Coordinates of N, CA and C in Angstrom, one line a residue:
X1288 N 159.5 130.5 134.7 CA 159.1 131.3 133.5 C 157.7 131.0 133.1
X1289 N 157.0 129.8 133.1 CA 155.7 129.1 132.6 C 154.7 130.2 134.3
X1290 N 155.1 130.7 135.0 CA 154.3 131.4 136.0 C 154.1 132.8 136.4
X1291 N 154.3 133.4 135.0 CA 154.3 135.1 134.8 C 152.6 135.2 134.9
X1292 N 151.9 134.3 134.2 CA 150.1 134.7 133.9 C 149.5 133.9 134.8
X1293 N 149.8 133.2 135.9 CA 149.7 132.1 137.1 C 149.3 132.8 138.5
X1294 N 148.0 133.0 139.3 CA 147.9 133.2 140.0 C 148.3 132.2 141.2
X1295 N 148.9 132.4 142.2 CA 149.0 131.3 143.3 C 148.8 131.3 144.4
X1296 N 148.2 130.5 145.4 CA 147.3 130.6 146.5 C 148.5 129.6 147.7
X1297 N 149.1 130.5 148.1 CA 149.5 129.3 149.2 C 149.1 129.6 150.6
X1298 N 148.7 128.3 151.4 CA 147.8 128.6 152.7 C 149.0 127.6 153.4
X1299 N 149.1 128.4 154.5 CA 149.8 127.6 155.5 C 148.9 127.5 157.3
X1300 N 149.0 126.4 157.5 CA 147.8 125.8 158.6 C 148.4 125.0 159.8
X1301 N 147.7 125.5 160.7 CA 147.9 124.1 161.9 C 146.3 124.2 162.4
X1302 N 145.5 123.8 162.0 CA 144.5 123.1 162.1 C 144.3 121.8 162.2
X1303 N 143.5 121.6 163.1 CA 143.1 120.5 163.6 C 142.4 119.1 162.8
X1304 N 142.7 117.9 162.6 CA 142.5 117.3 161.8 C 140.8 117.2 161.8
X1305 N 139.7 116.7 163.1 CA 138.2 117.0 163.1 C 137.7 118.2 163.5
X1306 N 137.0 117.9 161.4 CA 136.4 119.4 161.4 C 135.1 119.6 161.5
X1307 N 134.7 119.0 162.7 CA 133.1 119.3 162.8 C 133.2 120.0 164.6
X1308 N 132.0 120.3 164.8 CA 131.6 120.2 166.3 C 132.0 119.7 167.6
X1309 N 131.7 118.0 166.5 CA 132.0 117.3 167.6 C 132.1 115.8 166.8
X1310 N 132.1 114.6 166.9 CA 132.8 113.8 166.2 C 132.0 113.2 165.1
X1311 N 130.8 113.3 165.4 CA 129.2 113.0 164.3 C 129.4 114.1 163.8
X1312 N 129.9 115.2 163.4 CA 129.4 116.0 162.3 C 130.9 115.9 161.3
X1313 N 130.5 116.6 160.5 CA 131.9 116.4 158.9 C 131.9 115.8 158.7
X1314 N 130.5 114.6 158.1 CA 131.3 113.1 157.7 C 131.6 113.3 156.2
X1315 N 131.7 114.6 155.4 CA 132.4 114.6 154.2 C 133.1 115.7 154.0
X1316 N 133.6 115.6 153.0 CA 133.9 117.2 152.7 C 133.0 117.9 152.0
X1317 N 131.8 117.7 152.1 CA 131.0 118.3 150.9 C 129.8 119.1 152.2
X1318 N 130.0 118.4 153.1 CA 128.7 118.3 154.4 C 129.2 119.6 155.1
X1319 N 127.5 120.4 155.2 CA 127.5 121.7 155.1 C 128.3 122.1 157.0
X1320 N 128.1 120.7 157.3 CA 128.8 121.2 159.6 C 130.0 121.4 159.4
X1321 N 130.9 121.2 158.1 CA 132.6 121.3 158.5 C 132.7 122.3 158.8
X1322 N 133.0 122.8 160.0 CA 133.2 124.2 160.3 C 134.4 124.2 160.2
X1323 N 135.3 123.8 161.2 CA 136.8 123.9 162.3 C 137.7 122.9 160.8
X1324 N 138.3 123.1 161.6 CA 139.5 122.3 161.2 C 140.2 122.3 159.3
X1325 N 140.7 121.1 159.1 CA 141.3 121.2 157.9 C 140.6 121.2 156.5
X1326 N 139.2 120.4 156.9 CA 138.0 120.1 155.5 C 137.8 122.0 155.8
X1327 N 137.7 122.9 156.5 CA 137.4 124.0 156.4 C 138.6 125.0 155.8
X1328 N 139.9 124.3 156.2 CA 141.0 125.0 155.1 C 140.9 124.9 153.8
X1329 N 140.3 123.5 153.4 CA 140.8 122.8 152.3 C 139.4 123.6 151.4
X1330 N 138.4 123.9 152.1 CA 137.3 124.7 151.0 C 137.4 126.0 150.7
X1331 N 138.3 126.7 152.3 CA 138.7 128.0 151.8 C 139.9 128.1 151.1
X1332 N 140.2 127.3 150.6 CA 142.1 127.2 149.9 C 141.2 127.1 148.4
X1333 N 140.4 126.0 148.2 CA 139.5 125.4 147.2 C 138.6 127.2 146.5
X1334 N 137.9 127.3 147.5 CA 137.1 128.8 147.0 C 138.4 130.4 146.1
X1335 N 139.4 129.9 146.8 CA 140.3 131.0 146.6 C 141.0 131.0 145.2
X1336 N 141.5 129.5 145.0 CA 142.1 129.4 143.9 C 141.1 128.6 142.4
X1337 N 139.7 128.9 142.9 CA 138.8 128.9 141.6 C 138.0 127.8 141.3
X1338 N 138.1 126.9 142.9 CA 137.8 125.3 142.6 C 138.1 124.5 141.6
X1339 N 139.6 124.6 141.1 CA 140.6 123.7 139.8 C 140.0 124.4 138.8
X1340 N 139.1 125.3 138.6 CA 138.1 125.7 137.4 C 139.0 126.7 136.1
X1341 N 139.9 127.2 136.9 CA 141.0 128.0 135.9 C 142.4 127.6 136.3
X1342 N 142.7 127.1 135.1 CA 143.9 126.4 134.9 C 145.0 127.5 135.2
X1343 N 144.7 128.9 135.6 CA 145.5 129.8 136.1 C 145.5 130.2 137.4
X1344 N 145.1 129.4 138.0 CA 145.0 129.7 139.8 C 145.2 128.0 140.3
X1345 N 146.3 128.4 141.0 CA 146.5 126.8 141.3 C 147.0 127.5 143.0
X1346 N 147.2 126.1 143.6 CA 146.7 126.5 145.3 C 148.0 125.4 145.6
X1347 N 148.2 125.6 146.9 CA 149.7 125.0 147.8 C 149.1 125.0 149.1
X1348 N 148.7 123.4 149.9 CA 148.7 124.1 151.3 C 149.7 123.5 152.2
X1349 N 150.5 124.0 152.8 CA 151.6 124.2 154.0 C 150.8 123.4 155.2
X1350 N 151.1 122.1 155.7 CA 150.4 122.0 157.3 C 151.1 121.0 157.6
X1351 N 150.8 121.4 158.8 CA 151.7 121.5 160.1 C 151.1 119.6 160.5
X1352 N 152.0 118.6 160.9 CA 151.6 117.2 161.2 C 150.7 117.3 162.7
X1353 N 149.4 117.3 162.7 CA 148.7 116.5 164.1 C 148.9 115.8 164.8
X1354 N 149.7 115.8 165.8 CA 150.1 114.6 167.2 C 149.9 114.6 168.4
X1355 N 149.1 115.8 168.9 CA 148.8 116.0 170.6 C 147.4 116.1 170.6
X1356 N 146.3 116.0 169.2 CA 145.1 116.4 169.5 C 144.7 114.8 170.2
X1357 N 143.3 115.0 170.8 CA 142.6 113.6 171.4 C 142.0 112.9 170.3
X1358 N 141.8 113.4 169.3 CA 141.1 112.6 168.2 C 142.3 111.9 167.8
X1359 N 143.4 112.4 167.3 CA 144.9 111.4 166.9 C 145.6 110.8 168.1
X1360 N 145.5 110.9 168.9 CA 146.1 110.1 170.2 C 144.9 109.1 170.4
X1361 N 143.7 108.8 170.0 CA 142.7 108.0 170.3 C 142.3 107.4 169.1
X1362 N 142.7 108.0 167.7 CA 142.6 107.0 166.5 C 143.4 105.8 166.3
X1363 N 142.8 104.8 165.8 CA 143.3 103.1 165.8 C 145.0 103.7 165.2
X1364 N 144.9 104.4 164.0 CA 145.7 104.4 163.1 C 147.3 105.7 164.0
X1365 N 147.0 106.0 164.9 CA 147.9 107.0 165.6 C 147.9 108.6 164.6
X1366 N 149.4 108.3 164.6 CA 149.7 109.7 164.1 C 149.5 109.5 162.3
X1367 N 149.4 107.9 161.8 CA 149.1 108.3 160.6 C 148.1 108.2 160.3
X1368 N 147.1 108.9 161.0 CA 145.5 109.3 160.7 C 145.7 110.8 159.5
X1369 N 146.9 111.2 159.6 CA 147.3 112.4 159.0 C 147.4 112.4 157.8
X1370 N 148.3 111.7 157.6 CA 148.1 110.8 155.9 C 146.7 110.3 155.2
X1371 N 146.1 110.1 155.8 CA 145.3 109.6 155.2 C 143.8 110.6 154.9
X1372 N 144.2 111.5 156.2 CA 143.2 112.5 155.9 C 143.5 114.1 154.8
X1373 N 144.7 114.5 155.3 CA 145.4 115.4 154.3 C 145.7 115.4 153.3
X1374 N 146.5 113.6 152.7 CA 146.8 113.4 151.7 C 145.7 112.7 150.9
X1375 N 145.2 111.4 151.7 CA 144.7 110.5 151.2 C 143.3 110.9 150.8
X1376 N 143.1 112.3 151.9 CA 141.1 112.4 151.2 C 141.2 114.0 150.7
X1377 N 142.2 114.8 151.2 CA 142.3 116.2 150.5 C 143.1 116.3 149.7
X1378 N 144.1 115.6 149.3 CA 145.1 115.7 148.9 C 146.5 116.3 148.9
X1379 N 146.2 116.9 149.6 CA 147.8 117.6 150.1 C 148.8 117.2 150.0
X1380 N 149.6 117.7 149.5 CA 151.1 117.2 149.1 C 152.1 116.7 150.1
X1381 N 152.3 117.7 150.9 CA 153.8 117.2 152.3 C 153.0 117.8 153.5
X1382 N 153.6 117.5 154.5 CA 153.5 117.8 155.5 C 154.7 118.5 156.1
X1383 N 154.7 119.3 157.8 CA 156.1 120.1 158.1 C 155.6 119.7 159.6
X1384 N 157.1 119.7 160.5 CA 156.8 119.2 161.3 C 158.1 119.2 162.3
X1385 N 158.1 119.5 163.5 CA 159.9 119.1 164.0 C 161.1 118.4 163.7
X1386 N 162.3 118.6 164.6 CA 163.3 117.4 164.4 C 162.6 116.1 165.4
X1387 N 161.5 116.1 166.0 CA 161.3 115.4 167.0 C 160.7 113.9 166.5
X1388 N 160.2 114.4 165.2 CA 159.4 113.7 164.4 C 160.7 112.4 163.7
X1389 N 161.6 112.5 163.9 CA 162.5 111.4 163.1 C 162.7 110.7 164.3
X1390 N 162.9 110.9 165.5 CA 163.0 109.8 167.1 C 161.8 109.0 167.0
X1391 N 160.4 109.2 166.2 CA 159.4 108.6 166.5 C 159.1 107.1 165.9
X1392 N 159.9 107.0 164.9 CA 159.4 105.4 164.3 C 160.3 104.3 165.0
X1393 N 158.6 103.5 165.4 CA 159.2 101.8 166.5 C 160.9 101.7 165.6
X1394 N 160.6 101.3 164.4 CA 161.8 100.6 163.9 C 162.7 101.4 164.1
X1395 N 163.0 102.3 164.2 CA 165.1 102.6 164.7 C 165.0 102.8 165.6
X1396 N 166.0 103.1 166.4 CA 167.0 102.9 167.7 C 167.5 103.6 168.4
X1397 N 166.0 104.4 168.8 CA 166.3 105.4 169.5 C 165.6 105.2 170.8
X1398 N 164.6 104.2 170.9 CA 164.1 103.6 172.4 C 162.9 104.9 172.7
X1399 N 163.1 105.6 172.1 CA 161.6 107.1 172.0 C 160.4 106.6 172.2
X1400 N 160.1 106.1 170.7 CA 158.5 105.7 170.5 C 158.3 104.1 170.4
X1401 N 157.0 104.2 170.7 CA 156.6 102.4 170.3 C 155.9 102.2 168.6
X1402 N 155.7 103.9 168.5 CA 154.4 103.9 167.3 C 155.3 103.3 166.0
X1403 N 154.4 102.5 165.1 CA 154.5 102.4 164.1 C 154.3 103.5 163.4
X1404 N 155.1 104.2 162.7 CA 154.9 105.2 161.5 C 155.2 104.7 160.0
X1405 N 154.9 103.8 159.8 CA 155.1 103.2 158.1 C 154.1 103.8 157.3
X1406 N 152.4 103.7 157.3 CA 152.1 104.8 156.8 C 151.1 106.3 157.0
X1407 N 152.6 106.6 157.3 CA 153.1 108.2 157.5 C 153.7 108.3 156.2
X1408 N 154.8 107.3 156.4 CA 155.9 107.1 155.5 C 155.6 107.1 154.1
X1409 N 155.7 108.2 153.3 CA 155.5 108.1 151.8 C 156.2 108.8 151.1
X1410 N 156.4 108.5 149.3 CA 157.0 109.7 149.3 C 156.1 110.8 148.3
X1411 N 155.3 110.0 148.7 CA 153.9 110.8 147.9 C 153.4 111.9 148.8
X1412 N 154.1 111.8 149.9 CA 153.7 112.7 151.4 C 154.6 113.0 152.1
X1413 N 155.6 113.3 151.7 CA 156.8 113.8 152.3 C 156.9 114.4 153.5
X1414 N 157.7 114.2 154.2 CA 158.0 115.1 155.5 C 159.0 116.2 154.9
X1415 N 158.7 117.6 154.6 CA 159.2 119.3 154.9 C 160.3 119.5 156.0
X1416 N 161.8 119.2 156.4 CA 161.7 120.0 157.1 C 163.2 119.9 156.3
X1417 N 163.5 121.7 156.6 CA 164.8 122.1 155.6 C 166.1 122.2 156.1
X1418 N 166.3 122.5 157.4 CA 167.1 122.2 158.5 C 167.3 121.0 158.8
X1419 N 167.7 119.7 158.3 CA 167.9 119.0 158.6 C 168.6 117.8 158.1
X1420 N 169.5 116.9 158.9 CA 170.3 115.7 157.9 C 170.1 115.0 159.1
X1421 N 169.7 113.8 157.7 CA 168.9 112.6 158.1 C 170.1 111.5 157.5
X1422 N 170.5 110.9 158.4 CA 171.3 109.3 157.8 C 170.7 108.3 156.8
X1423 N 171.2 107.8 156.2 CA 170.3 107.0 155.3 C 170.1 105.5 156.1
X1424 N 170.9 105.4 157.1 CA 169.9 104.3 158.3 C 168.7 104.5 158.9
X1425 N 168.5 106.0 158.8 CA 167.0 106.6 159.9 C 166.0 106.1 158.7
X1426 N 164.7 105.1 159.4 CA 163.6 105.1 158.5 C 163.3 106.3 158.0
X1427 N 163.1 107.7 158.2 CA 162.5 108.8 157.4 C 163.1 109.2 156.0
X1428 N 164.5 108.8 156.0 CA 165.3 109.4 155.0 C 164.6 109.2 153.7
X1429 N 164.4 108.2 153.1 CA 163.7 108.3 152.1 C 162.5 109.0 151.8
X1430 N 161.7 109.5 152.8 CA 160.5 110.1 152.9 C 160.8 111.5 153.6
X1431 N 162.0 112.1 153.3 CA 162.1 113.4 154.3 C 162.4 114.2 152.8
X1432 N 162.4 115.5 152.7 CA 162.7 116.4 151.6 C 163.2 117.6 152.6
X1433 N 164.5 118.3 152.3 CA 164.6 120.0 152.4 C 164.5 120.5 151.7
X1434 N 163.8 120.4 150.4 CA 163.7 121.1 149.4 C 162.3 120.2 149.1
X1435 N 160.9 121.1 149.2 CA 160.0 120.3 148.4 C 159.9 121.0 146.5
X1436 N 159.9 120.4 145.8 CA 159.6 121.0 144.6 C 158.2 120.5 144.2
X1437 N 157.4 121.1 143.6 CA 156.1 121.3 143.5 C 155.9 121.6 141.8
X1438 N 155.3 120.3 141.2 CA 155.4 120.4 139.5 C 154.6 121.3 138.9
X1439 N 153.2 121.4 140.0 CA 152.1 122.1 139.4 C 152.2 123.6 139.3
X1440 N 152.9 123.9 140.8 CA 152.9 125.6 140.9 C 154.2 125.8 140.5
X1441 N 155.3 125.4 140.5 CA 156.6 125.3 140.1 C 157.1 126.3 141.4
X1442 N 156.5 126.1 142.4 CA 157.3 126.3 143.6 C 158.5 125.3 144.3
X1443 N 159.1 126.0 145.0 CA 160.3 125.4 146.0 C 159.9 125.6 146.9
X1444 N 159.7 124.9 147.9 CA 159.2 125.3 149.5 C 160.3 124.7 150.2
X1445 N 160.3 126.0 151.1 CA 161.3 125.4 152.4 C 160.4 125.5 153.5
X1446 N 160.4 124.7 154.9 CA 160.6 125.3 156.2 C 161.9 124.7 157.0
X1447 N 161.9 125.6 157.9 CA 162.7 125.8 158.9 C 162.2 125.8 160.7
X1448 N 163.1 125.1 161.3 CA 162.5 125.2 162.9 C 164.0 125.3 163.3
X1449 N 164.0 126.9 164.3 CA 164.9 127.0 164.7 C 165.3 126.3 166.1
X1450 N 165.6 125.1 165.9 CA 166.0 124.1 167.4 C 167.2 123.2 166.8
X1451 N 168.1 123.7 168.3 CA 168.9 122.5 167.7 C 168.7 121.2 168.6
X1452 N 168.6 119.7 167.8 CA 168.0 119.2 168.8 C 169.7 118.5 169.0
X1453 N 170.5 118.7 168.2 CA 172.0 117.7 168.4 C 172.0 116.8 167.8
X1454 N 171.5 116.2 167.2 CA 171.3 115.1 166.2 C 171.2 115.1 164.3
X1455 N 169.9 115.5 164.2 CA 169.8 116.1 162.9 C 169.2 117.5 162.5
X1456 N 169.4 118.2 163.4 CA 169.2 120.0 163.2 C 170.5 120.3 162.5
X1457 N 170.6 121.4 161.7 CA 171.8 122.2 160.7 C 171.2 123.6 161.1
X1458 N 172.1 124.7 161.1 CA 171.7 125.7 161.3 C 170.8 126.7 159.8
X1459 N 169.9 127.1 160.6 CA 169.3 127.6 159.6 C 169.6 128.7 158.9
X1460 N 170.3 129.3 159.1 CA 170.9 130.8 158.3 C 171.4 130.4 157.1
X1461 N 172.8 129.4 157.4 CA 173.7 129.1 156.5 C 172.4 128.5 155.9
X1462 N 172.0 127.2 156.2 CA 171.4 126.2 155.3 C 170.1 126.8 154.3
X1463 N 169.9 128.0 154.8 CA 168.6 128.5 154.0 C 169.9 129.4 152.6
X1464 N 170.9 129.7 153.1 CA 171.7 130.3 151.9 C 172.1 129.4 150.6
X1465 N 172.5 128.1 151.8 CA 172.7 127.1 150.3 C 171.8 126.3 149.7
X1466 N 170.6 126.8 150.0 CA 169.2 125.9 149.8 C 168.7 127.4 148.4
X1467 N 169.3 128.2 148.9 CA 168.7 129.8 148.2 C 169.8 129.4 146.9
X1468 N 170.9 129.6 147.0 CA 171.7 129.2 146.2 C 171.4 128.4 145.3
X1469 N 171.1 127.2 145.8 CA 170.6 125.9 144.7 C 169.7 126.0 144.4
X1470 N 168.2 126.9 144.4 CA 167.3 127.0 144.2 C 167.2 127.4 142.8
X1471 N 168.4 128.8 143.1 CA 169.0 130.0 141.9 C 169.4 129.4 140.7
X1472 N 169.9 128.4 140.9 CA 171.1 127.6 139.7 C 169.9 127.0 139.0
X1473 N 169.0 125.9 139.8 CA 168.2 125.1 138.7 C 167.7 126.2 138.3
X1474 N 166.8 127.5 138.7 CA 166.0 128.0 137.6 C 167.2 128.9 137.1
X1475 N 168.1 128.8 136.8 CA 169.3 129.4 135.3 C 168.9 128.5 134.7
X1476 N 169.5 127.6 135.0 CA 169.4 126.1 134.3 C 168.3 125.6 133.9
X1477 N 167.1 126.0 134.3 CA 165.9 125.8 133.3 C 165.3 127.1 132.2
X1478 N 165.9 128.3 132.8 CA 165.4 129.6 131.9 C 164.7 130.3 132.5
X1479 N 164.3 129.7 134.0 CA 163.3 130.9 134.8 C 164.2 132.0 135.4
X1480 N 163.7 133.3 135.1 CA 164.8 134.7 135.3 C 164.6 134.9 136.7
X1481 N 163.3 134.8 137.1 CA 162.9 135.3 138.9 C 163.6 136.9 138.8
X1482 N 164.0 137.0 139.9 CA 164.7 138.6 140.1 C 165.5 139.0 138.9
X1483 N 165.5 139.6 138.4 CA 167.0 140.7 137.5 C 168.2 140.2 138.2
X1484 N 168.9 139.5 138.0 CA 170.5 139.3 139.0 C 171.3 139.1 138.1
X1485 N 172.4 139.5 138.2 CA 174.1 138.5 138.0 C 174.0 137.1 138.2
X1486 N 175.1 136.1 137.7 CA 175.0 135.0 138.1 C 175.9 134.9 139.9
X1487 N 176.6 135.9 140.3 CA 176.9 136.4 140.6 C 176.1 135.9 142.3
X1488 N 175.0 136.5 142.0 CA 174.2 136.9 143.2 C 173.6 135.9 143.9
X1489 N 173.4 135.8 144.8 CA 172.5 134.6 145.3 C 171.3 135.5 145.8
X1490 N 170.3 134.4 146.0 CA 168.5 134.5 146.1 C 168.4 135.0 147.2
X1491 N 169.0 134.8 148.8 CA 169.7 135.2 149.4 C 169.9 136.7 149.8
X1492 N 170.8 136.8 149.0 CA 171.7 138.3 149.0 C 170.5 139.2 148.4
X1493 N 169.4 138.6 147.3 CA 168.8 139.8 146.8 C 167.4 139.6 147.9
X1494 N 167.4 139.0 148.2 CA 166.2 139.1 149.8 C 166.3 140.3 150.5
X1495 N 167.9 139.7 151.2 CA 168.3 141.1 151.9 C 168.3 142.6 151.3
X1496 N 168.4 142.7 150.3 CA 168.6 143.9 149.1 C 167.2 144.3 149.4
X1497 N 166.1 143.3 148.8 CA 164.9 144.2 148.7 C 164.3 144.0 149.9
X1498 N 163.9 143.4 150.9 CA 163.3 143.2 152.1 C 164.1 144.0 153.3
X1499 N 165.4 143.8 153.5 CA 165.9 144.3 154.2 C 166.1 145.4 154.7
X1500 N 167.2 146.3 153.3 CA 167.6 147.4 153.0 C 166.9 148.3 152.8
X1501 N 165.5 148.1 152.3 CA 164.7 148.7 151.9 C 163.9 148.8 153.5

């Protein structure tokens, strides 16, 4: 309801974490060589939604975790070079990423990876992925969300990756209905109207109504 006079910018990315040329350029984000990569999302996400400047345009960026480029397979820090550069210097809220990504931490017992992922691990940096049940023995669990909720834009974000890997994949049809469903209830429950519905209806059913049918 607080997002009727709210413009919102959401950018979804798989861009590459070095955003220069070549490894000497982009040493900031302010440094005019960022061309490539995420400092060049994060200025066009930045230009779009007003540079913070109106408290009525606020911005969301969606991206995808870095693990096969040569700059993160050759950084000291591995795969959590990610964190530190999306969250820790851009800010970015979560990250999205496969079921492949829970086999990967040394500590559990799965004999996969050797990597340390501890900080990856936050919950200031969540791992996105909405298909999925995580054990509360798997290191991620505390750090995994299927529902991210977002205080500033008062979004709910899902993703989904259609793989079953047999482990912690749920099918995504159903799981996006009862993710849509619960989505529906808290905003009753807080006063946000969203669509004209019945209580009746799920978020869901009126997708299909207006995207579908139409």
């Amino acid at each position: 309801s607080n997002m009727v006079n709210m413009e919102l910018f959401v950018a979804g990315t798989w861009a590459s974490l070095l955003s220069g040329l070549d490894i000497l350029k982009c040493r900031s984000i302010v440094d005019p060589q960022c061309a490539l990569g995420v400092v060049n999302v994060d200025a066009f996400v930045r230009h779009r939604s007003g540079h913070g400047m109106d408290p009525n345009k606020k911005s969301l960026v969606v991206a995808r975790l870095v693990t096969n480029t040569p700059f993160v397979q050759m950084h000291p820090l591995d795969w959590n070079v990610n964190a530190l550069i999306m969250n820790g210097i851009l800010g970015w809220k979560f990250f999205v990423g496969t079921h492949s990504i829970f086999y990967q931490n040394s500590v559990d017992s799965f004999t996969v990876s050797r990597r340390d992922l501890s900080d990856l691990q936050s919950t200031d940096y969540p791992f996105l992925l909405s298909n999925a049940n995580v054990a509360p023995e798997v290191s991620w669990h505390p750090f995994w969300e299927s529902i991210y909720f977002d205080t500033e834009t008062s979004l709910a974000m899902t993703a989904y990756v259609a793989i079953d890997d047999g482990v912690f994949s749920t099918p995504s049809i159903p799981t996006a209905q009862a993710q849509m469903d619960h989505i529906y209830r808290l905003n009753q429950e807080n006063g946000c109207q969203g669509f004209a519905a019945s209580n009746a209806e799920s978020l869901i059913q009126q997708y299909l109504e207006v995207y579908v049918d139409n």
